[in-house]
Coordinates of C-alpha atoms and ligand atoms in Angstrom, one line a residue:
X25 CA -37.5 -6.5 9.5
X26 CA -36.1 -5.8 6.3
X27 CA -33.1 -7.5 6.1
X28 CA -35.7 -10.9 6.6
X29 CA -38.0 -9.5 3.9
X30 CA -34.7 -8.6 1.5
X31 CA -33.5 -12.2 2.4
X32 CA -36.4 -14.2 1.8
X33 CA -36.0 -16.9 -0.4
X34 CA -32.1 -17.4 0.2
X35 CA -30.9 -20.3 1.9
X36 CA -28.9 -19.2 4.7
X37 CA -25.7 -22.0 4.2
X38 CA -24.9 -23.7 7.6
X39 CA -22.1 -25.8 8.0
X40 CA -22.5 -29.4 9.0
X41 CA -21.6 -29.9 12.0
X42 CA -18.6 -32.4 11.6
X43 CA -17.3 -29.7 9.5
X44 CA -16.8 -27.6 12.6
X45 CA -15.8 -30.4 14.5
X46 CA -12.7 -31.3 12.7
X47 CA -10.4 -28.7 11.2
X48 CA -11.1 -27.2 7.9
X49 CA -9.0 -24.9 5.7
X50 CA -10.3 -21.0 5.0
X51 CA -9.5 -18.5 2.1
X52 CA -7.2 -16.8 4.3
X53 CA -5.1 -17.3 7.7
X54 CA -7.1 -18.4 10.7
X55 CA -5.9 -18.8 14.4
X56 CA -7.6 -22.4 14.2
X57 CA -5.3 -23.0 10.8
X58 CA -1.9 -20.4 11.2
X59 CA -2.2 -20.0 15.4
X60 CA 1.4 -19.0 14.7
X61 CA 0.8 -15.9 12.9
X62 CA -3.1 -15.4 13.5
X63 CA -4.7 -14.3 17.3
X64 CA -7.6 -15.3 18.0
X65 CA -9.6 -11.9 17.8
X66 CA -8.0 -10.9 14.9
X67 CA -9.0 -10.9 10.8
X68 CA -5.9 -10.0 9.9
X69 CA -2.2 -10.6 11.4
X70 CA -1.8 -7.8 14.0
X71 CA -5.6 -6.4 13.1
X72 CA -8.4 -7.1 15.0
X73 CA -12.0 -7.6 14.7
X74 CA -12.9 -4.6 16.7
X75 CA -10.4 -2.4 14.6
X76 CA -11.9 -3.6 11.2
X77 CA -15.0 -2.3 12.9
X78 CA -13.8 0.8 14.2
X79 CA -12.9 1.3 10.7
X80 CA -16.3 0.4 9.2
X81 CA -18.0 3.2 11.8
X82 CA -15.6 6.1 10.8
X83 CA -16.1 5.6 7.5
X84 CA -19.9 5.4 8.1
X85 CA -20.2 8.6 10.1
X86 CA -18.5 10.0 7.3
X87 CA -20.5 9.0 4.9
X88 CA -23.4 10.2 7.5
X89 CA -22.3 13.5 7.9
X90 CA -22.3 14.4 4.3
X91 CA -25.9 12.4 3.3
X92 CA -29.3 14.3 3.0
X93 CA -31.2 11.3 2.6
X94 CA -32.2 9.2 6.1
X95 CA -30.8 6.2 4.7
X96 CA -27.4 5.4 2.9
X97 CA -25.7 2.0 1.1
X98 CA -22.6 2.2 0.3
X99 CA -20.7 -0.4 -1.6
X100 CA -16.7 -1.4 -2.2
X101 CA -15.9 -4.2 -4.2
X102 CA -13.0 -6.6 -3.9
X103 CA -10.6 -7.0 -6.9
X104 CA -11.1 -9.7 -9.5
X105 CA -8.5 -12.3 -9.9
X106 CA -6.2 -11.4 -12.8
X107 CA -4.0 -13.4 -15.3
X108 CA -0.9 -13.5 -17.2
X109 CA -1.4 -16.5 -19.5
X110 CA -3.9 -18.8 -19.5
X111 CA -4.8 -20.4 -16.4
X112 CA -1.9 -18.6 -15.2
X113 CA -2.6 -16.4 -12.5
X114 CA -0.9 -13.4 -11.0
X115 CA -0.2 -13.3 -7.6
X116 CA -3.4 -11.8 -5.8
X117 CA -3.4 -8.5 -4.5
X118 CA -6.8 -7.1 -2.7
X119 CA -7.9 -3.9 -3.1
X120 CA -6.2 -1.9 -0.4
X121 CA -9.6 0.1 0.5
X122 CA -12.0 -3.0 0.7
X123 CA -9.1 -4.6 3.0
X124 CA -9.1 -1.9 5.3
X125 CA -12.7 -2.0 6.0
X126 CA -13.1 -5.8 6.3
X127 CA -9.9 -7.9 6.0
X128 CA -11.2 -10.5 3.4
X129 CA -8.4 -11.7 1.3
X130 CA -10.8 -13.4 -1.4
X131 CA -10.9 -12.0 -5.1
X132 CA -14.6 -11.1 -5.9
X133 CA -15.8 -10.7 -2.7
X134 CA -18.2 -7.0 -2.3
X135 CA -18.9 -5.4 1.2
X136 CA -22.3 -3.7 1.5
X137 CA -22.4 -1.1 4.6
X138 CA -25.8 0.4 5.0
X139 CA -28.6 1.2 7.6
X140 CA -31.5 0.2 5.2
X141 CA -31.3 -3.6 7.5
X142 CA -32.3 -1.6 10.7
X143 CA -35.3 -2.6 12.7
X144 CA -35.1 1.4 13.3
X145 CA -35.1 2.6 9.8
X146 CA -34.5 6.1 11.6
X147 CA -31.6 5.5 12.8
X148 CA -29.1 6.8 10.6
X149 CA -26.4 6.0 12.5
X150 CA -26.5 2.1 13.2
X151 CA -25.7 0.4 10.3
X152 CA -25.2 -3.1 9.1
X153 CA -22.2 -4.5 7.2
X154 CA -22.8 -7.6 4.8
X155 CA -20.0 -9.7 2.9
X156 CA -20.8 -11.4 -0.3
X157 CA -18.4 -14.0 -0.7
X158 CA -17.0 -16.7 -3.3
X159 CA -19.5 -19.8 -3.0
X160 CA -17.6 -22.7 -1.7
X161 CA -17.3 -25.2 -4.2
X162 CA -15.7 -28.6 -4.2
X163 CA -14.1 -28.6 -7.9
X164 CA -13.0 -24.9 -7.6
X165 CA -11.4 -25.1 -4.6
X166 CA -9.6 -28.8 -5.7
X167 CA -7.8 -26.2 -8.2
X168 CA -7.3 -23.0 -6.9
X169 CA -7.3 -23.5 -3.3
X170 CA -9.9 -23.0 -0.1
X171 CA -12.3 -20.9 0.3
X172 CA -13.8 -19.3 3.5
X173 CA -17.4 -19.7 1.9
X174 CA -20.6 -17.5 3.4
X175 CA -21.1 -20.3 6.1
X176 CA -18.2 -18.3 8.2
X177 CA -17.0 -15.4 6.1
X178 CA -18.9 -13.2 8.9
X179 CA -17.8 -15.3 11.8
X180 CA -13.7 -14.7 10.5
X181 CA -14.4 -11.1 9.6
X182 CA -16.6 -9.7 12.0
X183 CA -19.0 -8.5 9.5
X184 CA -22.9 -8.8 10.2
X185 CA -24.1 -11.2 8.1
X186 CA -22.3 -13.0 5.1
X187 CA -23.7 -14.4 1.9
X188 CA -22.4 -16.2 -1.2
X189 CA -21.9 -13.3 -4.0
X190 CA -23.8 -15.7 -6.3
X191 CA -26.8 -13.5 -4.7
X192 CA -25.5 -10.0 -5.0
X193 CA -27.7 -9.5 -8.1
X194 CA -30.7 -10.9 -6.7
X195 CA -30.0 -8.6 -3.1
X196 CA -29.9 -5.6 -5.9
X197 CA -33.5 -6.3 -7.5
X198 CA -34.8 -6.4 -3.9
X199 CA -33.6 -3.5 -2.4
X200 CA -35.0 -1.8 -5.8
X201 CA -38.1 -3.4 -5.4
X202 CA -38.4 -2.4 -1.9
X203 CA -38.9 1.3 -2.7
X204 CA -36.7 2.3 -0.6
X205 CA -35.4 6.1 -1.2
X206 CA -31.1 6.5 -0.1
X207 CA -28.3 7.6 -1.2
X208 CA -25.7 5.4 -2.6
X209 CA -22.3 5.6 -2.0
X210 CA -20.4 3.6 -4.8
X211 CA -16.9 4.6 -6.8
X212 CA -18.3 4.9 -9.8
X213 CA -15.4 6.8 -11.1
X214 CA -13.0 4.0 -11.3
X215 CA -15.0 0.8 -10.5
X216 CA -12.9 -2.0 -9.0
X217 CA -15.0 -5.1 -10.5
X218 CA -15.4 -5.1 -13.8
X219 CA -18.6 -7.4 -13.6
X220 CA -20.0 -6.1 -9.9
X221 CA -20.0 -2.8 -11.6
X222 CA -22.1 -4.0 -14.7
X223 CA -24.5 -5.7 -12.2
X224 CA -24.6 -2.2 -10.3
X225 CA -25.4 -0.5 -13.8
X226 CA -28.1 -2.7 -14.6
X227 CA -29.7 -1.5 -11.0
X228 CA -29.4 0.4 -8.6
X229 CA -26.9 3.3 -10.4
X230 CA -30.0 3.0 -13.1
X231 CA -32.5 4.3 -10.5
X232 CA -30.4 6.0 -7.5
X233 CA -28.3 9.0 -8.1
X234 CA -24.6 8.0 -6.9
X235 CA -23.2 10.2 -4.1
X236 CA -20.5 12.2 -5.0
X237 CA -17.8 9.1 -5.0
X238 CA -14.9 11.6 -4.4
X239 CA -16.4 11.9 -0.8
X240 CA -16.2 8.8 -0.5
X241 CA -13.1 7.6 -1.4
X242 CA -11.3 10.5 0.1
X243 CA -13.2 8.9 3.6
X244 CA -11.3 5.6 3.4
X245 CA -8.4 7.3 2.4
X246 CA -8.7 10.1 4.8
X247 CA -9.1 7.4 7.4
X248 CA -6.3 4.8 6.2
X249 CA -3.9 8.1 5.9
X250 CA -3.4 8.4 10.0
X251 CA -2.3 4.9 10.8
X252 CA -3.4 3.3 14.4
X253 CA -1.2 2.0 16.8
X254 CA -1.7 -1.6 15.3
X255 CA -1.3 -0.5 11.7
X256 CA 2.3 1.7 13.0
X257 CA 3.7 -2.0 14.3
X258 CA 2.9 -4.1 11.1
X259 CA 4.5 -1.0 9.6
X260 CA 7.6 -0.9 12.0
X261 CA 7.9 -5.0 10.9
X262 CA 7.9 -3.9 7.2
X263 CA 10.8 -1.7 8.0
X264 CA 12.5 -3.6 9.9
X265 CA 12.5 -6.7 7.6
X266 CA 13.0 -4.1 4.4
X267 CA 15.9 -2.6 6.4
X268 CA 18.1 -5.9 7.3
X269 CA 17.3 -7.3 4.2
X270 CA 18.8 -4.8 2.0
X271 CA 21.9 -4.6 4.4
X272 CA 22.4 -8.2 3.6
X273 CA 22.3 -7.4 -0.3
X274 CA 25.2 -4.6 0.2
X275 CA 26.9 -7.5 2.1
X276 CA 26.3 -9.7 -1.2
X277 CA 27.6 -7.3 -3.7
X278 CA 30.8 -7.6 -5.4
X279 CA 32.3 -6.2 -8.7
X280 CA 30.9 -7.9 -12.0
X281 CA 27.8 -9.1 -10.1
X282 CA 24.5 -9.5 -11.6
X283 CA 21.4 -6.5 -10.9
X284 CA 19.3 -9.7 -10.9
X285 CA 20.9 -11.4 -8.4
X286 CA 20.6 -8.7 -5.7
X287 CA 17.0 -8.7 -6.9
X288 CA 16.9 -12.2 -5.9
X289 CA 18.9 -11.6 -2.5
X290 CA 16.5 -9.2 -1.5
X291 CA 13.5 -11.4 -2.6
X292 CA 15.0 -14.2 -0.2
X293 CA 16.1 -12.2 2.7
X294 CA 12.4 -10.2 2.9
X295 CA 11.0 -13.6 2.5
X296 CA 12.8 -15.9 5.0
X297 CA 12.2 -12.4 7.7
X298 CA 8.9 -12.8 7.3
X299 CA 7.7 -10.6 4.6
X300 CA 4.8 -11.8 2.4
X301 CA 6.5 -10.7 -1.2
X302 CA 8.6 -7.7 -2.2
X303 CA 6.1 -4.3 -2.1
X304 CA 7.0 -3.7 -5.8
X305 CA 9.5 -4.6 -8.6
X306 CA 12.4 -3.6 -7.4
X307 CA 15.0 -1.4 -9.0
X308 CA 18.2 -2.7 -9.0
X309 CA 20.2 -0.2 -11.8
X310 CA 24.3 -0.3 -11.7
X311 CA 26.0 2.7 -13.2
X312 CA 24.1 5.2 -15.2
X313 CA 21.0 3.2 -15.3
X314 CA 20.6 4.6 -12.2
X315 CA 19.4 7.6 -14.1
X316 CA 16.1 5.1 -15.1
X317 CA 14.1 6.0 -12.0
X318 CA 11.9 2.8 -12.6
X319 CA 14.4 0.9 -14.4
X320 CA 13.0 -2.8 -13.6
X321 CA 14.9 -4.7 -16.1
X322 CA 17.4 -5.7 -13.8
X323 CA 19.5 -8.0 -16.3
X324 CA 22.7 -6.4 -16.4
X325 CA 26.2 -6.9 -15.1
X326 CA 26.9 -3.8 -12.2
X327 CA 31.0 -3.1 -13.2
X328 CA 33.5 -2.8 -10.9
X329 CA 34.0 1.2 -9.7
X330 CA 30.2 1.5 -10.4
X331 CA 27.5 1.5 -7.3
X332 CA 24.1 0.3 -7.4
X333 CA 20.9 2.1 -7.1
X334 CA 18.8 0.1 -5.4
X335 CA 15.0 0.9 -4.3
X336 CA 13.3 -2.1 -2.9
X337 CA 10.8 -2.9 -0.2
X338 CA 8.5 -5.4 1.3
X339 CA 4.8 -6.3 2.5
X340 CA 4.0 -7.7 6.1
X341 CA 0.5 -8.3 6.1
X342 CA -0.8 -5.5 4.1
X343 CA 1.6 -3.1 5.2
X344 CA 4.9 -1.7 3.1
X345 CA 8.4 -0.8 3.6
X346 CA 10.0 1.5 1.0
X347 CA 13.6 2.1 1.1
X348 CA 16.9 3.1 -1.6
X349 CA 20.2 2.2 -1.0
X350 CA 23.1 3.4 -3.3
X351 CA 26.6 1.8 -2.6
X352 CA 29.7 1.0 -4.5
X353 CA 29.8 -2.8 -5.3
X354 CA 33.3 -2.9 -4.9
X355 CA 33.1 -1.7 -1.4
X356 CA 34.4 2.1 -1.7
X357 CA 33.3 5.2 -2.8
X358 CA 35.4 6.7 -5.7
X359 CA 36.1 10.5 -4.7
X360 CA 33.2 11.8 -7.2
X361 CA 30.7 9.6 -6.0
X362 CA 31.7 10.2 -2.2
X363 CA 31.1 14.1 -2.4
X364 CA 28.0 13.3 -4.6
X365 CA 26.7 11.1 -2.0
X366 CA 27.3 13.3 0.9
X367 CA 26.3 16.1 -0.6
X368 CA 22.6 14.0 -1.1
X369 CA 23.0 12.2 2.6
X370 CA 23.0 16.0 3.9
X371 CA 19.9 17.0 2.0
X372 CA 18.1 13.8 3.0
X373 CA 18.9 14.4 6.8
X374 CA 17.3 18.1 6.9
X375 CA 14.4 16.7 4.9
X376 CA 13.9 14.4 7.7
X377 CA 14.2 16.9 10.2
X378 CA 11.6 18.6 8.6
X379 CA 8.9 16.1 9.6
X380 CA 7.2 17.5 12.5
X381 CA 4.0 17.5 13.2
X382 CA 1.6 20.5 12.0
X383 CA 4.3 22.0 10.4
X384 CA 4.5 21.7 6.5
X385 CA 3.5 19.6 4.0
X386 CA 4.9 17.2 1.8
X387 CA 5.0 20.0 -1.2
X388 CA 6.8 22.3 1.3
X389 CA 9.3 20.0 2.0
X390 CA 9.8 19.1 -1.6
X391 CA 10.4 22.8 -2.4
X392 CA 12.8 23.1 0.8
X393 CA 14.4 20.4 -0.8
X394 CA 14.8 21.4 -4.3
X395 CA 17.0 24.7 -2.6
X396 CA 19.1 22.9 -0.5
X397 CA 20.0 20.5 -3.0
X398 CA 20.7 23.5 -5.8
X399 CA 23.0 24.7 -2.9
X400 CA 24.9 21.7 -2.6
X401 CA 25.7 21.3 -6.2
X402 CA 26.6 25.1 -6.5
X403 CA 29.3 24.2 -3.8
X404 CA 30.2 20.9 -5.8
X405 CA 30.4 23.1 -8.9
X406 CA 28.3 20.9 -10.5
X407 CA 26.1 24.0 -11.2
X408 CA 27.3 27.9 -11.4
X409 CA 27.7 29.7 -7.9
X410 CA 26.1 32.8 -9.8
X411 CA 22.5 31.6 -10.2
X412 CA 20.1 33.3 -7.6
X413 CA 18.6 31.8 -5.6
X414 CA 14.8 31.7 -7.9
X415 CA 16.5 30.1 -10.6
X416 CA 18.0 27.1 -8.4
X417 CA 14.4 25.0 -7.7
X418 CA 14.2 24.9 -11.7
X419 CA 17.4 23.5 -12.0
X420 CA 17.4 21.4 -9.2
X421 CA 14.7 20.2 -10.3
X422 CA 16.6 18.5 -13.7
X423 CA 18.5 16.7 -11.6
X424 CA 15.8 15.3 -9.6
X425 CA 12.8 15.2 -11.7
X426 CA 10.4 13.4 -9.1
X427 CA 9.2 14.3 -6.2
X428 CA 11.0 14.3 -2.4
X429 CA 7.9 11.9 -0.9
X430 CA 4.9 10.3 -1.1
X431 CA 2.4 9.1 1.6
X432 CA 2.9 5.0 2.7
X433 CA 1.1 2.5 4.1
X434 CA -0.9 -0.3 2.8
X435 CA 0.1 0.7 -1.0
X436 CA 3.5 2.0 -2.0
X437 CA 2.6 5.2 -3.2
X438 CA -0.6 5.3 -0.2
X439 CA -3.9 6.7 -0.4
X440 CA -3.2 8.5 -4.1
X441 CA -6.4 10.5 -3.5
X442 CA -4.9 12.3 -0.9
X443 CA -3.3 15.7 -1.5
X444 CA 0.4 16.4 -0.8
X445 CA -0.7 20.1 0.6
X446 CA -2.2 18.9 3.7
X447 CA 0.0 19.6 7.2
X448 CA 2.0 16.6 8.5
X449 CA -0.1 14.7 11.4
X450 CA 1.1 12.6 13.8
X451 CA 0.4 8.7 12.6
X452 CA 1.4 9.9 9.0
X453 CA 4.0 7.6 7.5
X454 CA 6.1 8.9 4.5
X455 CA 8.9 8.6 2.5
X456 CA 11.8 10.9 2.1
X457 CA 13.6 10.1 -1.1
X458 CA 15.8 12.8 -2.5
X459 CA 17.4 12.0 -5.5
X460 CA 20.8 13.4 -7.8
X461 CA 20.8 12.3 -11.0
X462 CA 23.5 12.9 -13.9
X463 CA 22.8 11.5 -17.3
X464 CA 25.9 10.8 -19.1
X465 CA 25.0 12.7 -22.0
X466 CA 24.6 15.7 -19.7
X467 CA 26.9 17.8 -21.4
X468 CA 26.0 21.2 -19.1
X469 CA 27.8 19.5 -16.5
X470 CA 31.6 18.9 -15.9
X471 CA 32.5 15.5 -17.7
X472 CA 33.4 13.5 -14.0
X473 CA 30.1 13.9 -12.5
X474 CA 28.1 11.9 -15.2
X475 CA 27.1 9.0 -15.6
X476 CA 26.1 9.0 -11.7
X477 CA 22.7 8.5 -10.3
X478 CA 21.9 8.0 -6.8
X479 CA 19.2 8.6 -4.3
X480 CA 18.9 7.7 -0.4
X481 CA 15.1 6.5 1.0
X482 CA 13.7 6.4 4.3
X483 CA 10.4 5.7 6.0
X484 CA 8.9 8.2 8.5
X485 CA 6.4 8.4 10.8
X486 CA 5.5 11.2 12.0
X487 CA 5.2 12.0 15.6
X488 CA 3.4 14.1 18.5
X489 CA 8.0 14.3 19.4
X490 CA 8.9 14.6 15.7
X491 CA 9.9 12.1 12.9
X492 CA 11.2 8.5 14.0
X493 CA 13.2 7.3 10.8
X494 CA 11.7 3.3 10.8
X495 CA 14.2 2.2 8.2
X496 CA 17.2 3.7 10.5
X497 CA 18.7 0.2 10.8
X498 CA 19.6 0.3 7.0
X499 CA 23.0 1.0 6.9
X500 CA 23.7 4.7 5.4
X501 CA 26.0 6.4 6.1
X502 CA 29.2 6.3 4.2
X503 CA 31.9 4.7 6.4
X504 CA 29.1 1.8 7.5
X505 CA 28.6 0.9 4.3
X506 CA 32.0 0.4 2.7
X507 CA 32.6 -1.4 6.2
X508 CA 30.0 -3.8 6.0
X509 CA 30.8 -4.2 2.3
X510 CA 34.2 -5.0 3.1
X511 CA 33.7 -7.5 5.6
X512 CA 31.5 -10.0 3.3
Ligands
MN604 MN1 9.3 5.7 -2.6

């Protein structure tokens, strides 16, 4: 068989038995180490072994489908580990496609998928998945932590066989030794390991012409853009926790109080719900910094009469929640703000109602959105009645410069590949975040309304019955918030 001939000369690491025996830790949770998050078919909270795999077929027929050649190997590496000082890490984050297809939480790690291993080299479509994996090593893993090591990386992900990525190189030299003719599949575009990649350049991308990698990344995010029923619960948790968290932030707020202590709150509150860490650095902007759509300083004093803008979310075990709030820290909507507010509320709502399945896209929506929201600040007076009704997207659209959604899942902005012309689906999750802001050096518009920014954010999933709102249980709507406000 090939695999044995591509293998020969590697010791295969086996555990010792007494390691099995008593209980060892892993790179990652295990139902043997965290039985109160982990099942035991699962790689992943909430993601089983047969999913992962379900996943790793798709992607393979895919890849099938579009190959000329009888044989494919296609390979998606892991991120590296990155720093912020010396010996100062940042928190790890995997790469979202390589932890779709396999789980693995470890930095470095590289899954090979390919049919070249078959006893049937004919058979295009049975394939074989590898894992190469950090070695496990005794004064590395004093320091930084466990590691899962190639003695059961395949047994915790489900993978075929596993293998320390010590011998990635060596695996490369023989599969171009072997003569073997396929295609490979690779992002060679925007390589994810610095070092895999220069390994790859020194092989096989020397001798093999690379597929196409659009194909190919378009395939893992094609597949990771209809969530399953699994992925839709880690994402209703997401919500959920996102939701009640940022309720008990607009319970926290009071006049004078600082943008980096609702920061904080939230941090806590996703936290001690269950999240893993917050999806992103928040925005927390009182006042007109609102009008900072990614202002992440967060060090500033929100005054009383002022609201807060705040757009913050969290991540469940690979999944995110996404959500803005805008309230009054004081409690109550001054007049300006109120109509302002409701005017965006109302444009937000139809958006949402928009989100049917097979019905329009995300750009469609986003135009529909730029109209109605023209139409609202013609009847504010914001903006002149007399503009038709051409001219209103273009000015809409300086008052909300970005867009009205994006695609979400296991990233923030999800599968980034992926166009925003393509029909809503059911098992699509997205965003609907309409946005007014007013600058206060806005002179074009009537001195009370500036100085004001403010934008509302759900989370949707799309439906075969229409859109289901998974951050409902944030509070809203006006007269909930400046009750719950109140009653801190
Ligand atoms: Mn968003």
């Amino acid at each position: 068989m090939i695999l044995k001939r591509l293998l020969n000369g590697v010791r295969l690491n086996k555990e010792p038995q007494t390691l099995k025996v008593c209980k060892r830790l892993f790179g990652q949770p295990v139902y043997d180490t965290h039985p109160h998050v982990m099942r035991k078919d699962h790689v992943t909270p909430g993601i089983s072994k047969s999913e992962y795999k379900q996943r790793r077929s798709h992607l393979w027929n895919n890849i099938c489908k579009v190959s000329h050649k009888n044989s494919a190997l296609a390979v998606i590496s892991a991120y590296p580990k990155s720093y912020m000082a010396h010996d100062v890490p940042y928190p790890f984050r995997q790469n979202s496609d390589f932890l779709y297809l396999c789980g693995f939480q470890e930095p470095d790690s590289i899954l090979v998928m390919s049919n070249l291993f078959n006893s049937n080299e004919h058979n295009k479509e049975d394939f074989k998945t590898i894992i190469f994996v950090p070695k496990r090593d005794k004064l590395k893993e004093l320091w930084d932590g466990p590691r899962t090591g190639s003695e059961r990386a395949a047994e915790v992900t489900g993978c075929d066989e596993s293998f320390d990525v010590d011998y990635f190189d060596k695996f490369l030299q023989k599969i171009l030794q072997s003569d073997q003719t396929f295609d490979l599949w690779y992002d060679n575009s925007s390589p994810s390991h610095r070092s895999h990649h220069s390994k790859l350049s020194n092989t096989l991308l020397k001798s093999c012409k690379v597929k196409n990698v659009q194909p190919t990344k378009t395939s893992v995010q094609n597949l990771r853009l209809i969530k399953s029923e699994a992925e839709i619960d880690l994402m209703k948790i997401a919500c959920d926790i996102g939701s009640k968290s940022l309720e008990k932030v607009m319970r926290y707020s009071k006049p004078k109080i600082d943008e980096s202590h609702l920061y904080a709150k939230m941090d806590f509150e996703c936290r001690i719900h269950g999240a893993e860490r917050l999806a992103y650095p928040p925005v927390v902007a009182g006042g007109s910094r609102a009008n900072i759509i990614h202002y992440i300083n967060n060090n500033q004093l929100v005054d009383n009469g002022d609201m807060v803008l705040m757009d913050a979310g969290c991540e469940y075990f690979g999944y995110c929640s996404d959500i803005t709030r805008t309230w009054p820290v004081n409690g109550v909507y001054s007049t300006t703000q109120k109509s302002l507010y409701e005017a965006l509320l109302e444009v937000q709502m139809s958006c949402i109602s928009l989100c049917h399945a097979n019905y329009l896209t995300l750009n469609q929506i986003f135009l529909v959105m730029l109209t109605l929201l023209g139409r609202q600040l013609q009847k504010l007076g914001i903006i002149s009645a007399s503009i038709s009704e051409d001219k209103l997207s273009e000015i809409s659209r300086t008052f909300c410069p970005h867009h009205v959604s994006h695609y979400l899942g296991m990233d923030v902005h999800d599968v980034d590949e992926m166009s925003r012309n393509i029909q809503l689906r059911p098992g699509m999750i997205v965003t609907i975040e309409p946005g007014i802001y007013i600058p206060s050096d806005r002179l074009d518009v009537p001195k009370d309304w500036r100085g004001v920014g403010i934008r509302i954010e759900d989370d949707i999933l799309i439906t075969k019955s229409g859109p289901l709102n998974l951050t409902e249980k944030c509070p809203k709507y006006l007269s909930h918030i400046e009750n719950i406000i109140n009653t801190y």
